[in-house]
Structure formats: C-alpha cells, structure tokens
Short mmCIF file of C-alpha atoms in Angstrom, two decimals:
data_model
loop_
_atom_site.label_atom_id
_atom_site.label_comp_id
_atom_site.label_asym_id
_atom_site.label_seq_id
_atom_site.Cartn_x
_atom_site.Cartn_y
_atom_site.Cartn_z
CA MET A 1104 0.00 0.10 -0.02
CA ILE A 1105 1.30 3.59 -0.97
CA LYS A 1106 1.39 5.84 2.05
CA ASN A 1107 1.45 9.63 2.26
CA THR A 1108 -0.16 12.12 4.81
CA THR A 1109 -3.53 12.44 2.40
CA ILE A 1110 -3.82 8.70 1.84
CA ASP A 1111 -3.28 8.04 5.58
CA LYS A 1112 -6.12 10.30 6.26
CA GLN A 1113 -8.36 8.57 3.65
CA LEU A 1114 -7.69 5.03 4.79
CA GLY A 1115 -8.19 6.27 8.39
CA HIS A 1116 -11.48 8.03 7.71
CA LYS A 1117 -14.08 7.76 10.38
CA THR A 1118 -17.29 9.67 10.46
CA ILE A 1119 -17.43 12.21 13.35
CA ARG A 1120 -20.75 12.75 14.94
CA ALA A 1121 -19.56 14.47 18.27
CA PHE A 1122 -17.95 17.90 18.17
CA LYS A 1123 -16.37 20.35 20.77
CA GLU A 1124 -18.38 23.54 21.50
CA LYS A 1125 -16.56 25.72 19.03
CA VAL A 1126 -17.18 27.04 15.69
CA LEU A 1127 -14.63 26.97 12.61
CA THR A 1128 -12.50 30.06 12.12
CA LYS A 1129 -13.19 32.26 9.07
CA GLU A 1130 -9.96 31.15 7.55
CA GLN A 1131 -10.92 27.33 8.00
CA ILE A 1132 -14.19 28.23 6.45
CA ASN A 1133 -12.65 30.12 3.29
CA THR A 1134 -10.30 27.48 2.78
CA LEU A 1135 -12.96 24.65 2.93
CA VAL A 1136 -15.11 26.74 0.43
CA GLU A 1137 -12.07 27.60 -2.01
CA VAL A 1138 -11.31 23.74 -2.04
CA ALA A 1139 -15.09 22.90 -2.80
CA GLN A 1140 -14.86 25.18 -5.76
CA HIS A 1141 -11.67 23.96 -7.11
CA THR A 1142 -13.50 20.47 -7.62
CA SER A 1143 -13.99 19.21 -11.23
CA SER A 1144 -17.13 20.18 -12.68
CA SER A 1145 -19.40 18.45 -15.59
CA MET A 1146 -18.74 20.63 -18.85
CA PHE A 1147 -17.50 23.23 -16.39
CA MET A 1148 -21.21 24.04 -15.60
CA GLN A 1149 -20.24 24.58 -11.86
CA GLN A 1150 -23.77 23.70 -10.87
CA PHE A 1151 -23.80 23.73 -7.18
CA SER A 1152 -24.00 26.21 -4.36
CA ILE A 1153 -23.31 26.02 -0.53
CA ILE A 1154 -25.28 27.61 2.27
CA HIS A 1155 -23.55 28.04 5.53
CA ILE A 1156 -26.31 27.85 8.20
CA THR A 1157 -25.61 30.19 11.09
CA ASP A 1158 -29.06 31.11 11.91
CA ALA A 1159 -30.20 29.29 15.24
CA GLU A 1160 -33.87 28.83 13.98
CA LYS A 1161 -32.85 27.44 10.64
CA LYS A 1162 -30.32 25.07 12.46
CA ASP A 1163 -33.21 23.70 14.70
CA LYS A 1164 -35.63 23.32 11.90
CA ILE A 1165 -32.89 21.17 9.81
CA ARG A 1166 -32.09 19.18 13.00
CA ALA A 1167 -35.79 18.41 13.43
CA ILE A 1168 -36.15 17.21 9.92
CA SER A 1169 -32.81 15.25 10.10
CA GLY A 1170 -33.81 13.65 13.61
CA GLN A 1171 -30.08 13.89 14.39
CA LYS A 1172 -29.17 15.71 17.50
CA TYR A 1173 -25.79 16.54 16.14
CA VAL A 1174 -27.18 18.22 13.17
CA GLY A 1175 -26.70 22.18 13.48
CA ALA A 1176 -25.34 21.51 16.93
CA ASN A 1177 -21.65 22.10 17.82
CA GLY A 1178 -19.31 22.89 14.84
CA ASP A 1179 -20.56 24.30 11.67
CA LEU A 1180 -23.39 23.31 9.17
CA PHE A 1181 -22.99 23.65 5.33
CA ILE A 1182 -25.71 22.52 2.71
CA PHE A 1183 -24.53 21.56 -0.62
CA VAL A 1184 -27.22 22.39 -3.24
CA VAL A 1185 -27.46 21.07 -6.73
CA ASP A 1186 -28.01 24.48 -8.42
CA LEU A 1187 -29.08 24.56 -11.99
CA HIS A 1188 -31.08 27.70 -11.23
CA ARG A 1189 -28.07 29.96 -11.63
CA ASN A 1190 -27.49 28.60 -15.22
CA GLN A 1191 -31.11 28.92 -16.00
CA ARG A 1192 -31.21 32.42 -15.06
CA ILE A 1193 -28.17 33.10 -16.92
CA ARG A 1194 -29.72 31.59 -20.25
CA GLN A 1195 -32.87 33.60 -19.41
CA GLN A 1196 -30.86 36.94 -19.28
CA LEU A 1197 -29.20 35.93 -22.36
CA GLY A 1198 -32.59 35.48 -24.08
CA LYS A 1199 -31.97 31.54 -24.26
CA ASP A 1200 -34.77 28.83 -23.71
CA ASP A 1201 -34.01 26.38 -20.83
CA GLY A 1202 -32.46 23.89 -23.22
CA ARG A 1203 -31.77 20.48 -21.58
CA LEU A 1204 -32.03 21.93 -18.00
CA HIS A 1205 -35.03 19.84 -17.06
CA GLN A 1206 -33.61 16.51 -18.29
CA THR A 1207 -32.43 13.91 -15.75
CA ASP A 1208 -29.01 13.97 -17.56
CA ILE A 1209 -28.40 17.59 -16.65
CA PHE A 1210 -29.88 17.04 -13.24
CA LEU A 1211 -27.44 14.16 -12.48
CA GLN A 1212 -24.44 16.34 -13.82
CA GLY A 1213 -25.32 18.81 -11.25
CA VAL A 1214 -25.57 16.06 -8.64
CA GLU A 1215 -22.13 14.91 -9.66
CA ASP A 1216 -20.63 18.42 -9.46
CA THR A 1217 -22.29 18.80 -5.98
CA VAL A 1218 -21.36 15.34 -4.51
CA LEU A 1219 -17.77 15.60 -5.84
CA ALA A 1220 -17.39 18.95 -3.92
CA VAL A 1221 -18.67 17.36 -0.83
CA GLN A 1222 -16.21 14.66 -0.64
CA ASN A 1223 -13.30 17.15 -1.64
CA THR A 1224 -14.35 19.37 1.28
CA VAL A 1225 -14.48 16.57 3.84
CA ASN A 1226 -10.98 15.66 2.65
CA ALA A 1227 -9.83 19.22 3.26
CA ALA A 1228 -11.58 19.15 6.60
CA GLU A 1229 -10.12 16.02 7.68
CA SER A 1230 -6.30 17.19 6.45
CA MET A 1231 -6.79 20.18 9.08
CA GLY A 1232 -7.35 17.64 11.62
CA LEU A 1233 -11.21 18.39 11.79
CA GLY A 1234 -13.85 15.91 11.89
CA ALA A 1235 -16.95 15.72 9.77
CA VAL A 1236 -20.15 14.02 9.08
CA ILE A 1237 -21.83 13.88 5.68
CA LEU A 1238 -25.68 14.30 6.22
CA GLY A 1239 -28.07 12.63 4.09
CA SER A 1240 -30.68 12.81 6.88
CA ILE A 1241 -31.44 16.46 6.06
CA ASN A 1242 -33.55 15.11 3.26
CA ASP A 1243 -35.65 12.87 5.41
CA ASN A 1244 -38.32 15.63 4.39
CA PRO A 1245 -37.21 17.10 1.16
CA GLY A 1246 -40.09 19.24 0.72
CA GLU A 1247 -39.95 20.50 4.13
CA LEU A 1248 -36.06 21.31 3.90
CA LEU A 1249 -36.74 23.28 0.50
CA LYS A 1250 -39.11 25.45 2.54
CA VAL A 1251 -36.71 25.83 5.42
CA LEU A 1252 -33.89 27.04 3.21
CA GLU A 1253 -36.27 29.11 1.14
CA LEU A 1254 -34.77 27.77 -2.00
CA PRO A 1255 -36.05 28.67 -5.65
CA THR A 1256 -36.94 26.12 -8.41
CA MET A 1257 -34.29 24.22 -10.23
CA THR A 1258 -32.21 23.62 -7.10
CA TYR A 1259 -31.99 20.55 -4.54
CA PRO A 1260 -30.04 20.55 -1.38
CA ILE A 1261 -28.65 17.15 -1.60
CA LEU A 1262 -26.26 16.78 1.24
CA GLY A 1263 -25.13 18.74 4.44
CA ILE A 1264 -21.77 18.50 6.19
CA GLN A 1265 -21.40 19.16 9.76
CA ILE A 1266 -17.77 19.98 10.48
CA GLY A 1267 -15.77 20.72 13.65
CA ILE A 1268 -13.30 19.77 16.22
CA ALA A 1269 -13.95 15.77 17.00
CA ASP A 1270 -15.09 15.01 20.46
CA GLN A 1271 -15.10 11.36 19.94
CA THR A 1272 -12.83 8.67 18.66
CA PRO A 1273 -14.99 6.03 16.66
CA GLN A 1274 -13.44 2.88 15.50
CA LEU A 1275 -12.69 2.38 11.82
CA LYS A 1276 -15.78 0.87 10.24
CA PRO A 1277 -14.84 -2.36 8.20
CA ARG A 1278 -15.84 -2.16 4.57
CA LEU A 1279 -16.86 -4.78 2.23
CA PRO A 1280 -14.08 -7.26 1.09
CA LEU A 1281 -12.29 -5.77 -2.35
CA ASP A 1282 -13.05 -8.76 -4.41
CA VAL A 1283 -16.93 -8.00 -3.87
CA VAL A 1284 -16.79 -4.71 -5.11
CA PHE A 1285 -13.61 -4.48 -7.47
CA PHE A 1286 -13.55 -6.22 -10.85
CA GLU A 1287 -11.49 -6.52 -13.88
CA ASN A 1288 -13.59 -6.08 -16.96
CA ASP A 1289 -16.54 -7.98 -15.89
CA TYR A 1290 -19.08 -7.51 -13.07
CA HIS A 1291 -19.48 -10.55 -10.89
CA GLU A 1292 -22.60 -11.42 -9.03
CA ILE A 1293 -21.91 -12.42 -5.35
CA SER A 1294 -23.86 -14.65 -2.86
CA LEU A 1295 -24.44 -14.43 0.81
CA VAL A 1296 -21.76 -16.96 1.36
CA ASP A 1297 -19.14 -14.60 -0.07
CA LEU A 1298 -20.11 -12.27 2.66
CA LYS A 1299 -20.12 -14.63 5.57
CA ASP A 1300 -16.59 -13.68 6.88
CA TYR A 1301 -17.39 -9.79 6.43
CA ASP A 1302 -20.62 -10.46 8.41
CA GLU A 1303 -18.64 -11.56 11.26
CA ILE A 1304 -16.15 -8.78 11.18
CA VAL A 1305 -18.92 -6.11 11.04
CA GLN A 1306 -20.67 -7.60 14.16
CA THR A 1307 -17.22 -6.75 15.95
CA TYR A 1308 -17.84 -3.06 15.43
CA TYR A 1309 -19.05 -0.73 18.16
CA ASP A 1310 -21.37 2.12 16.97
CA LEU A 1311 -20.93 5.18 19.23
CA ARG A 1312 -24.38 6.51 18.14
CA ASN A 1313 -26.32 3.84 19.77
CA SER A 1314 -24.66 3.73 23.35
CA ASN A 1315 -21.80 1.64 22.12
CA ARG A 1316 -23.92 -1.20 20.89
CA ARG A 1317 -22.32 -3.71 18.34
CA ILE A 1318 -23.76 -3.48 15.09
CA ASP A 1319 -25.82 -6.00 13.03
CA SER A 1320 -24.19 -7.96 10.18
CA PHE A 1321 -24.05 -6.29 7.05
CA THR A 1322 -26.33 -8.67 5.09
CA ASN A 1323 -28.95 -8.26 8.10
CA GLN A 1324 -28.72 -4.50 7.67
CA VAL A 1325 -29.30 -4.71 3.90
CA GLY A 1326 -32.15 -7.02 4.66
CA SER A 1327 -33.65 -4.70 7.51
CA LYS A 1328 -35.92 -1.76 7.27
CA LYS A 1329 -33.14 0.57 6.04
CA LEU A 1330 -34.11 -0.49 2.55
CA GLY A 1331 -37.34 -2.10 3.43
CA THR A 1332 -40.95 -0.74 2.56
CA LYS A 1333 -41.97 1.94 4.83
CA GLU A 1334 -43.85 5.17 5.17
CA THR A 1335 -41.50 8.08 4.96
CA HIS A 1336 -41.22 11.58 3.47
CA ARG A 1337 -38.12 10.39 1.52
CA ASN A 1338 -40.72 8.54 -0.68
CA GLU A 1339 -41.76 12.18 -1.77
CA LEU A 1340 -38.36 12.89 -3.24
CA LEU A 1341 -39.33 12.22 -7.09
CA ASP A 1342 -42.43 14.56 -6.72
CA VAL A 1343 -40.55 17.13 -5.04
CA LEU A 1344 -37.69 17.04 -7.66
CA HIS A 1345 -40.54 17.41 -10.51
CA SER A 1346 -42.06 20.41 -8.58
CA GLN A 1347 -38.51 22.05 -8.53
CA GLY A 1348 -38.47 21.40 -12.40
CA LEU A 1349 -35.90 18.77 -12.22
CA CYS A 1350 -35.82 15.19 -13.75
CA LEU A 1351 -38.90 15.94 -16.03
CA LYS A 1352 -37.84 13.73 -18.63
CA MET B 1040 -5.74 30.40 3.49
CA ILE B 1041 -4.92 27.32 5.43
CA LYS B 1042 -2.02 25.30 3.81
CA ASN B 1043 -0.83 21.50 3.91
CA THR B 1044 0.03 19.00 1.20
CA THR B 1045 -3.64 17.63 0.67
CA ILE B 1046 -5.04 21.14 0.21
CA ASP B 1047 -2.16 22.25 -1.88
CA LYS B 1048 -2.99 19.67 -4.31
CA GLN B 1049 -6.79 20.29 -4.15
CA LEU B 1050 -6.29 24.03 -4.83
CA GLY B 1051 -3.96 23.17 -7.61
CA HIS B 1052 -6.09 20.58 -9.00
CA LYS B 1053 -6.11 20.44 -12.88
CA THR B 1054 -7.82 17.96 -14.86
CA ILE B 1055 -5.25 15.80 -16.97
CA ARG B 1056 -6.10 14.49 -20.34
CA ALA B 1057 -2.87 13.38 -21.75
CA PHE B 1058 -0.90 10.53 -20.05
CA LYS B 1059 2.53 8.98 -20.58
CA GLU B 1060 2.39 5.37 -22.24
CA LYS B 1061 2.52 3.52 -18.87
CA VAL B 1062 0.04 1.78 -16.88
CA LEU B 1063 -0.31 1.91 -13.00
CA THR B 1064 1.47 -0.35 -10.76
CA LYS B 1065 -0.57 -3.08 -8.89
CA GLU B 1066 0.41 -1.16 -5.66
CA GLN B 1067 -0.94 2.00 -7.07
CA ILE B 1068 -4.31 0.48 -7.86
CA ASN B 1069 -4.69 -1.45 -4.74
CA THR B 1070 -4.32 1.75 -2.96
CA LEU B 1071 -6.79 3.70 -4.97
CA VAL B 1072 -9.35 1.06 -4.48
CA GLU B 1073 -8.73 0.75 -0.94
CA VAL B 1074 -9.44 4.50 -0.61
CA ALA B 1075 -12.59 4.35 -2.58
CA GLN B 1076 -13.85 1.69 -0.20
CA HIS B 1077 -13.00 3.84 2.86
CA THR B 1078 -15.36 6.63 1.63
CA SER B 1079 -18.47 7.34 3.53
CA SER B 1080 -21.57 5.57 2.67
CA SER B 1081 -25.29 6.40 3.07
CA MET B 1082 -26.75 4.21 5.61
CA PHE B 1083 -23.63 2.10 5.30
CA MET B 1084 -25.32 0.30 2.28
CA GLN B 1085 -21.98 0.64 0.22
CA GLN B 1086 -24.01 0.74 -2.96
CA PHE B 1087 -21.20 1.11 -5.76
CA SER B 1088 -18.70 -1.21 -7.42
CA ILE B 1089 -15.65 -0.35 -9.53
CA ILE B 1090 -14.73 -2.17 -12.75
CA HIS B 1091 -10.88 -1.81 -14.15
CA ILE B 1092 -11.03 -1.99 -17.75
CA THR B 1093 -7.95 -3.65 -19.18
CA ASP B 1094 -9.54 -5.28 -22.27
CA ALA B 1095 -8.69 -3.65 -25.47
CA GLU B 1096 -12.03 -4.11 -27.06
CA LYS B 1097 -13.95 -2.75 -24.26
CA LYS B 1098 -11.61 0.15 -23.97
CA ASP B 1099 -12.16 0.81 -27.67
CA LYS B 1100 -15.90 0.70 -27.23
CA ILE B 1101 -16.28 3.01 -24.23
CA ARG B 1102 -13.65 5.47 -26.14
CA ALA B 1103 -16.06 5.33 -29.14
CA ILE B 1104 -19.19 6.06 -26.82
CA SER B 1105 -17.14 9.08 -25.27
CA GLY B 1106 -15.92 10.49 -28.30
CA GLN B 1107 -12.74 11.38 -26.43
CA LYS B 1108 -9.43 9.91 -27.55
CA TYR B 1109 -7.79 9.90 -24.34
CA VAL B 1110 -10.70 7.31 -22.72
CA GLY B 1111 -9.11 3.93 -22.35
CA ALA B 1112 -5.85 5.16 -23.87
CA ASN B 1113 -2.62 5.72 -21.86
CA GLY B 1114 -3.07 5.26 -18.15
CA ASP B 1115 -5.71 3.10 -16.68
CA LEU B 1116 -9.52 3.29 -17.13
CA PHE B 1117 -11.89 2.62 -13.98
CA ILE B 1118 -15.64 2.68 -14.39
CA PHE B 1119 -17.45 3.66 -11.07
CA VAL B 1120 -20.88 1.87 -11.04
CA VAL B 1121 -24.13 2.84 -8.84
CA ASP B 1122 -24.66 -0.79 -7.68
CA LEU B 1123 -28.20 -1.49 -6.16
CA HIS B 1124 -28.01 -4.86 -7.71
CA ARG B 1125 -25.78 -6.42 -4.91
CA ASN B 1126 -28.18 -5.56 -2.18
CA GLN B 1127 -31.02 -6.56 -4.03
CA ARG B 1128 -29.50 -9.82 -4.35
CA ILE B 1129 -28.69 -9.96 -0.74
CA ARG B 1130 -32.32 -9.05 0.03
CA GLN B 1131 -33.62 -11.80 -2.28
CA GLN B 1132 -31.24 -14.43 -0.86
CA LEU B 1133 -32.59 -13.57 2.40
CA GLY B 1134 -36.23 -14.06 1.19
CA LYS B 1135 -37.03 -10.24 1.44
CA ASP B 1136 -38.65 -8.22 -1.16
CA ASP B 1137 -37.15 -5.24 -2.94
CA GLY B 1138 -38.26 -2.81 -0.41
CA ARG B 1139 -37.54 0.85 -1.43
CA LEU B 1140 -34.58 -0.21 -3.83
CA HIS B 1141 -36.72 1.18 -6.82
CA GLN B 1142 -37.20 4.47 -5.41
CA THR B 1143 -35.38 7.67 -6.73
CA ASP B 1144 -34.33 8.26 -3.00
CA ILE B 1145 -32.43 5.12 -2.70
CA PHE B 1146 -31.00 5.49 -6.29
CA LEU B 1147 -29.80 8.89 -5.30
CA GLN B 1148 -27.96 7.51 -2.12
CA GLY B 1149 -26.32 4.95 -4.47
CA VAL B 1150 -25.35 7.92 -6.76
CA GLU B 1151 -24.09 9.91 -3.59
CA ASP B 1152 -22.04 6.61 -2.33
CA THR B 1153 -20.34 6.30 -5.85
CA VAL B 1154 -19.69 10.01 -6.70
CA LEU B 1155 -18.11 10.58 -3.12
CA ALA B 1156 -15.88 7.52 -3.95
CA VAL B 1157 -14.73 8.97 -7.46
CA GLN B 1158 -13.45 12.19 -5.82
CA ASN B 1159 -11.95 10.29 -2.97
CA THR B 1160 -10.13 8.13 -5.67
CA VAL B 1161 -8.90 11.35 -7.50
CA ASN B 1162 -7.36 13.13 -4.55
CA ALA B 1163 -5.51 9.80 -3.64
CA ALA B 1164 -4.37 9.84 -7.32
CA GLU B 1165 -3.23 13.36 -7.16
CA SER B 1166 -1.55 12.86 -3.80
CA MET B 1167 0.41 10.28 -5.42
CA GLY B 1168 1.42 12.68 -8.14
CA LEU B 1169 -0.65 11.04 -10.84
CA GLY B 1170 -2.97 12.95 -13.05
CA ALA B 1171 -6.72 12.12 -13.47
CA VAL B 1172 -9.78 13.02 -15.60
CA ILE B 1173 -13.27 12.37 -14.36
CA LEU B 1174 -15.27 11.00 -17.48
CA GLY B 1175 -18.90 11.84 -17.66
CA SER B 1176 -18.36 11.20 -21.47
CA ILE B 1177 -18.81 7.63 -20.92
CA ASN B 1178 -22.56 8.20 -20.72
CA ASP B 1179 -22.85 9.90 -23.83
CA ASN B 1180 -24.81 6.71 -24.85
CA PRO B 1181 -26.18 5.26 -21.57
CA GLY B 1182 -27.85 2.22 -23.07
CA GLU B 1183 -24.96 1.31 -25.09
CA LEU B 1184 -22.57 1.70 -22.23
CA LEU B 1185 -24.58 -0.74 -20.28
CA LYS B 1186 -24.36 -3.45 -23.15
CA VAL B 1187 -20.50 -2.83 -23.43
CA LEU B 1188 -20.23 -3.56 -19.80
CA GLU B 1189 -22.68 -6.26 -19.82
CA LEU B 1190 -24.26 -4.95 -16.49
CA PRO B 1191 -27.19 -6.40 -14.77
CA THR B 1192 -30.34 -4.49 -13.87
CA MET B 1193 -30.21 -2.09 -10.77
CA THR B 1194 -26.72 -0.79 -11.75
CA TYR B 1195 -25.80 2.36 -13.42
CA PRO B 1196 -22.07 3.24 -14.54
CA ILE B 1197 -22.23 6.85 -13.83
CA LEU B 1198 -18.73 8.12 -14.01
CA GLY B 1199 -15.34 6.73 -15.24
CA ILE B 1200 -11.95 8.13 -14.11
CA GLN B 1201 -8.84 7.85 -16.39
CA ILE B 1202 -5.72 8.02 -14.20
CA GLY B 1203 -2.11 8.16 -15.19
CA ILE B 1204 1.15 9.86 -15.31
CA ALA B 1205 0.50 13.34 -16.74
CA ASP B 1206 2.00 14.38 -20.06
CA GLN B 1207 0.64 17.82 -20.07
CA THR B 1208 0.71 20.97 -18.06
CA PRO B 1209 -2.67 22.83 -18.01
CA GLN B 1210 -3.28 26.29 -16.46
CA LEU B 1211 -5.45 26.36 -13.40
CA LYS B 1212 -9.05 26.91 -14.85
CA PRO B 1213 -10.66 30.00 -13.10
CA ARG B 1214 -13.94 29.13 -10.91
CA LEU B 1215 -16.91 31.31 -10.31
CA PRO B 1216 -16.43 34.02 -7.67
CA LEU B 1217 -17.23 32.77 -4.03
CA ASP B 1218 -19.99 35.43 -3.42
CA VAL B 1219 -21.85 33.66 -6.31
CA VAL B 1220 -21.72 30.15 -5.07
CA PHE B 1221 -21.42 30.61 -1.23
CA PHE B 1222 -24.11 32.08 1.13
CA GLU B 1223 -24.85 32.53 4.81
CA ASN B 1224 -28.21 31.34 5.54
CA ASP B 1225 -30.12 32.64 2.39
CA TYR B 1226 -29.69 31.67 -1.11
CA HIS B 1227 -28.94 34.65 -3.50
CA GLU B 1228 -30.15 35.46 -7.18
CA ILE B 1229 -27.22 36.53 -9.36
CA SER B 1230 -27.41 38.55 -12.62
CA LEU B 1231 -25.14 38.62 -15.60
CA VAL B 1232 -23.64 41.85 -14.39
CA ASP B 1233 -22.22 40.03 -11.31
CA LEU B 1234 -20.17 37.68 -13.74
CA LYS B 1235 -18.96 40.42 -15.79
CA ASP B 1236 -15.40 40.24 -14.54
CA TYR B 1237 -15.39 36.50 -14.27
CA ASP B 1238 -16.47 36.28 -17.95
CA GLU B 1239 -13.22 38.45 -18.68
CA ILE B 1240 -11.05 35.97 -16.54
CA VAL B 1241 -12.35 32.96 -17.91
CA GLN B 1242 -11.49 34.21 -21.54
CA THR B 1243 -7.72 34.33 -20.50
CA TYR B 1244 -7.77 30.59 -19.99
CA TYR B 1245 -6.30 28.31 -22.71
CA ASP B 1246 -7.87 24.84 -23.21
CA LEU B 1247 -5.22 22.21 -24.18
CA ARG B 1248 -8.17 20.21 -25.56
CA ASN B 1249 -8.53 22.28 -28.65
CA SER B 1250 -5.26 23.29 -29.89
CA ASN B 1251 -4.59 25.80 -27.00
CA ARG B 1252 -7.43 27.91 -27.74
CA ARG B 1253 -8.63 30.49 -25.45
CA ILE B 1254 -12.33 29.31 -24.14
CA ASP B 1255 -15.39 31.41 -24.21
CA SER B 1256 -16.93 33.48 -21.50
CA PHE B 1257 -18.67 31.27 -18.86
CA THR B 1258 -22.07 32.90 -19.43
CA ASN B 1259 -21.58 32.32 -23.24
CA GLN B 1260 -20.76 28.65 -22.43
CA VAL B 1261 -24.03 28.42 -20.27
CA GLY B 1262 -25.92 30.14 -23.21
CA SER B 1263 -24.38 27.75 -25.63
CA LYS B 1264 -25.19 24.21 -27.05
CA LYS B 1265 -23.62 22.62 -23.86
CA LEU B 1266 -27.19 22.95 -22.07
CA GLY B 1267 -29.00 23.74 -25.23
CA THR B 1268 -31.66 21.45 -26.72
CA LYS B 1269 -30.19 19.09 -29.02
CA GLU B 1270 -30.39 15.49 -30.14
CA THR B 1271 -28.29 13.31 -28.31
CA HIS B 1272 -28.50 9.73 -26.53
CA ARG B 1273 -28.09 11.41 -23.23
CA ASN B 1274 -31.77 12.31 -23.46
CA GLU B 1275 -32.27 8.61 -23.20
CA LEU B 1276 -31.06 8.45 -19.66
CA LEU B 1277 -34.34 8.49 -17.92
CA ASP B 1278 -35.56 5.69 -20.06
CA VAL B 1279 -32.26 3.70 -19.61
CA LEU B 1280 -32.52 4.01 -15.60
CA HIS B 1281 -36.21 3.03 -15.82
CA SER B 1282 -35.31 -0.11 -17.75
CA GLN B 1283 -32.64 -0.57 -15.28
CA GLY B 1284 -35.39 -0.73 -12.49
CA LEU B 1285 -34.22 2.51 -11.14
CA CYS B 1286 -35.83 5.54 -10.16
CA LEU B 1287 -39.37 4.11 -10.77
CA LYS B 1288 -41.16 6.02 -8.19
#
C-alpha cells in the first residue's frame, strides 16, 4: 500500500458525530469553500452552491427534519445545493430557452458536481485535523427542507456536512471485501456465502451513535428496514424534484 | 488560507487528459481502490462497484461512446458503478422483497456513495503525483455503455476515471467568484452583471483540448449548446434508468 499524509487520512477516515463546542475560524471556512470550488465540474457548468447555516432557527428546523441531534449543533453546518437555477437564470438573461436543464441527464451532472465537491471538502477538513459527518438525513423530508432553506426552483439541497473539532474517537468501520466491489472487465454476482466472513467482522464494530452497541451484520442490515418498504417523506423525493422542475424527462 | 500538502493539491487541481504510455502499478491500483472503499456511504449500504477496464476491445468501445481519444488510452480506466444490484440480491437470498430499492431516493443514495468515492479516488491519485480526468462522457450513450459493460439491472455506470502519469501541464481553470456560490443562511439570485469580471477572466484561459484556444466566457458557455436542446443519446437517460429498474417512483 502506498502511504502519504493524504492517503493516511483517507484510509483512516471515520465519520465524526460529536464535536467540541467551538465554531470554525473564518480562515478554515474560506479554505474549505475554496477547495470545494476547485473540484472538477461537468462541462465546466459549476452547478452547485453552498449555504453556511448560522441562523439558530434554521439550524433547529434542519435538525428536526434530520432527526439527528448533532445536525446544526456544535461545529458548523454547510448545505450543498445542486444548483441549476443559476445557469437557468443566466440563459434567461441571455434570451435563451431552458434547453436541456429539465432533463434527468443535466440534473445528474449537477448532482455529480455537488457530491464531488462534498467529498473534496471533507478531505480538506480532515487534512486540517477536523472531523466531519456527511448528512443525508437532511432529506428525511425533502419538501420541508426546501421551505426551510427558501430555495428557488431548479435547486435541490442534496447533502449537508457538519464539520468541527472531534469530540469522540470512533473505530474504523470495516468495509466490504475488495473482491466483492472491485472487478476487472466483468461484473461478478455475489452470494450470501461470499459475505459470511465480512458479516462476522462487521459484528465486532461498536457504533458510538447507539450507546456503544455492536452493530448487526452487513447482510442483516441490507435485509432490514433500512431498505425495506416504509412510510417516509423520503418517498416523496421524485415528486419534490418534479415540482422543482428537475428530472422532468 | 490554510495550507498543507492535501489542500495544496486540491487548490492546484487540474484535469489531466494526456498521459504517458505507462500503466499503473498493482500497488497504486490497490491503494486507489482501498481509498475508494473507505469513503463514507449512505446508511452504510455501500452501493457502488468499480470495474477496471483492461480489455482492449472494451476500451475501444467505451472510447467510441465517449468520443474522447484519451478515454481508455494511456493510463488506466476505472468505471464507477452505482450498484443497487448487490443489495437487491442479498435481500432476495434472505427472502426479502425489493423494499425501497426502486425509489429515486435510494438511487440517489447510491449515486452519492459512488460519486463521493470517485472524488476520494481522484484525491488519492493526485496525492501520489498522478493525473486524472473524471469521465462523464462515458454516458454519451448510456444504453450502449450498459451493453458494453454487460451490467445487470439495478446498476448504472455513472462516471469513469482515467488515471496515469501526466503528460501535459494545463493552466489552473478559473472558478466562479465565491460570493456567487457561497451564501450565509439565504440563497441569493445572481445577474449577468455579477459575472462580468469573471467572464473576462475565463477568456484568458487556454484549453489544451482544442489546440490551445482561449475558451469562451462562462456565461456564453452556459448560453451555448452545452445546455441547449439537441439530439443526443443522453436524452435517453431516464428511459435507460427505468429499464434498469431504477428511479421508478
């Protein structure tokens, strides 16, 4: 394995969900945003925006949507927004129609721009010795989140990141074996038997979220309600995207 | 601005499209894939796979789809696949139904897992002194790409990365001004006038792809055919996703 300071951090990556009672410095924030900005972008269209949430009421509302007590608590909360609105507006001001902006293809390009920037920001934060958690839970109610953020059509706040000074030391979470996810030329089907050893390894991992309980095996988690049918506002996502003017065709 | 070796690479990031005639070592490849594996994953569902393309015929076909001569040429080509198939299969073998796997929400979670891993891999490659280009162009014909890769339903090969030893030195591409993409609490509309200075800066950038021509202003690029209505197989993306069983509701 090749080693250097970047890769050491990447291979040692642990999600941090407890932060010290301290906000980031202006210099830290500016550096993180500059890094996000320097991420590769599809067709150079730069279709994302970042909102730094400092307003206490907005933080409370976003925390309530996510159902996670660390969201908008200690540290700093950034919302990464897939932003096709900016380019739509530029086109309008140039007297152009919306072209392919309502296509799923362009939406996914915006998603790519945004999510690449999220990871780049996390890597920068960890390189500074900070901890971070990527927040998918902000979309546990996507329609409500849009209202809280007062976002215009053609935008979608896809992920948040809470960043701060770590106040916990989680274990490294064991990942799927390489031969299950990495192939040469041809995709391979896997079976439960290929995951037997991995399932046992996962059960030795302690999750700090749930009072240090061991977690369930990977295949049991896949078979559980995490992916199972249930009533959740997350099922409204496609309707919300459509009402935003996104993914129409 | 905070400086360290990781951030220096991130702020100096340039897409490389010309590589020396040399493939990566096994150690380099293993390190890159290990890093990808250690990326954060939504609900720990780890919904992506990576295919390393070494077969000459497959490389040729993917290059033809992308229309870019550097795809599958010097260096190494990796395809990052949104993979909901693996978890579907696990659920089936556990006697469970597909649950929410056909929802847009779960598809986007898989997209997030995959795209986060793409950026993490690029950062690792650049930290080793390698160059990389993220390839959205592999989906210039998404239905054809699925056939070439012989992928099962519930998968979508969203991005490629070509990685190798750089054989060019591009300029740093100027990004949108910070105040246009970074907000505190409230989203701000922008106007063409806010981009006047930036448009002039962009026009000083030389693109090595097109025989060192200066590129058009940013707003002109947004107003151009890049986002304009046109006949392209990319318009088939939503149908292709549906036929893969993805984003059905």
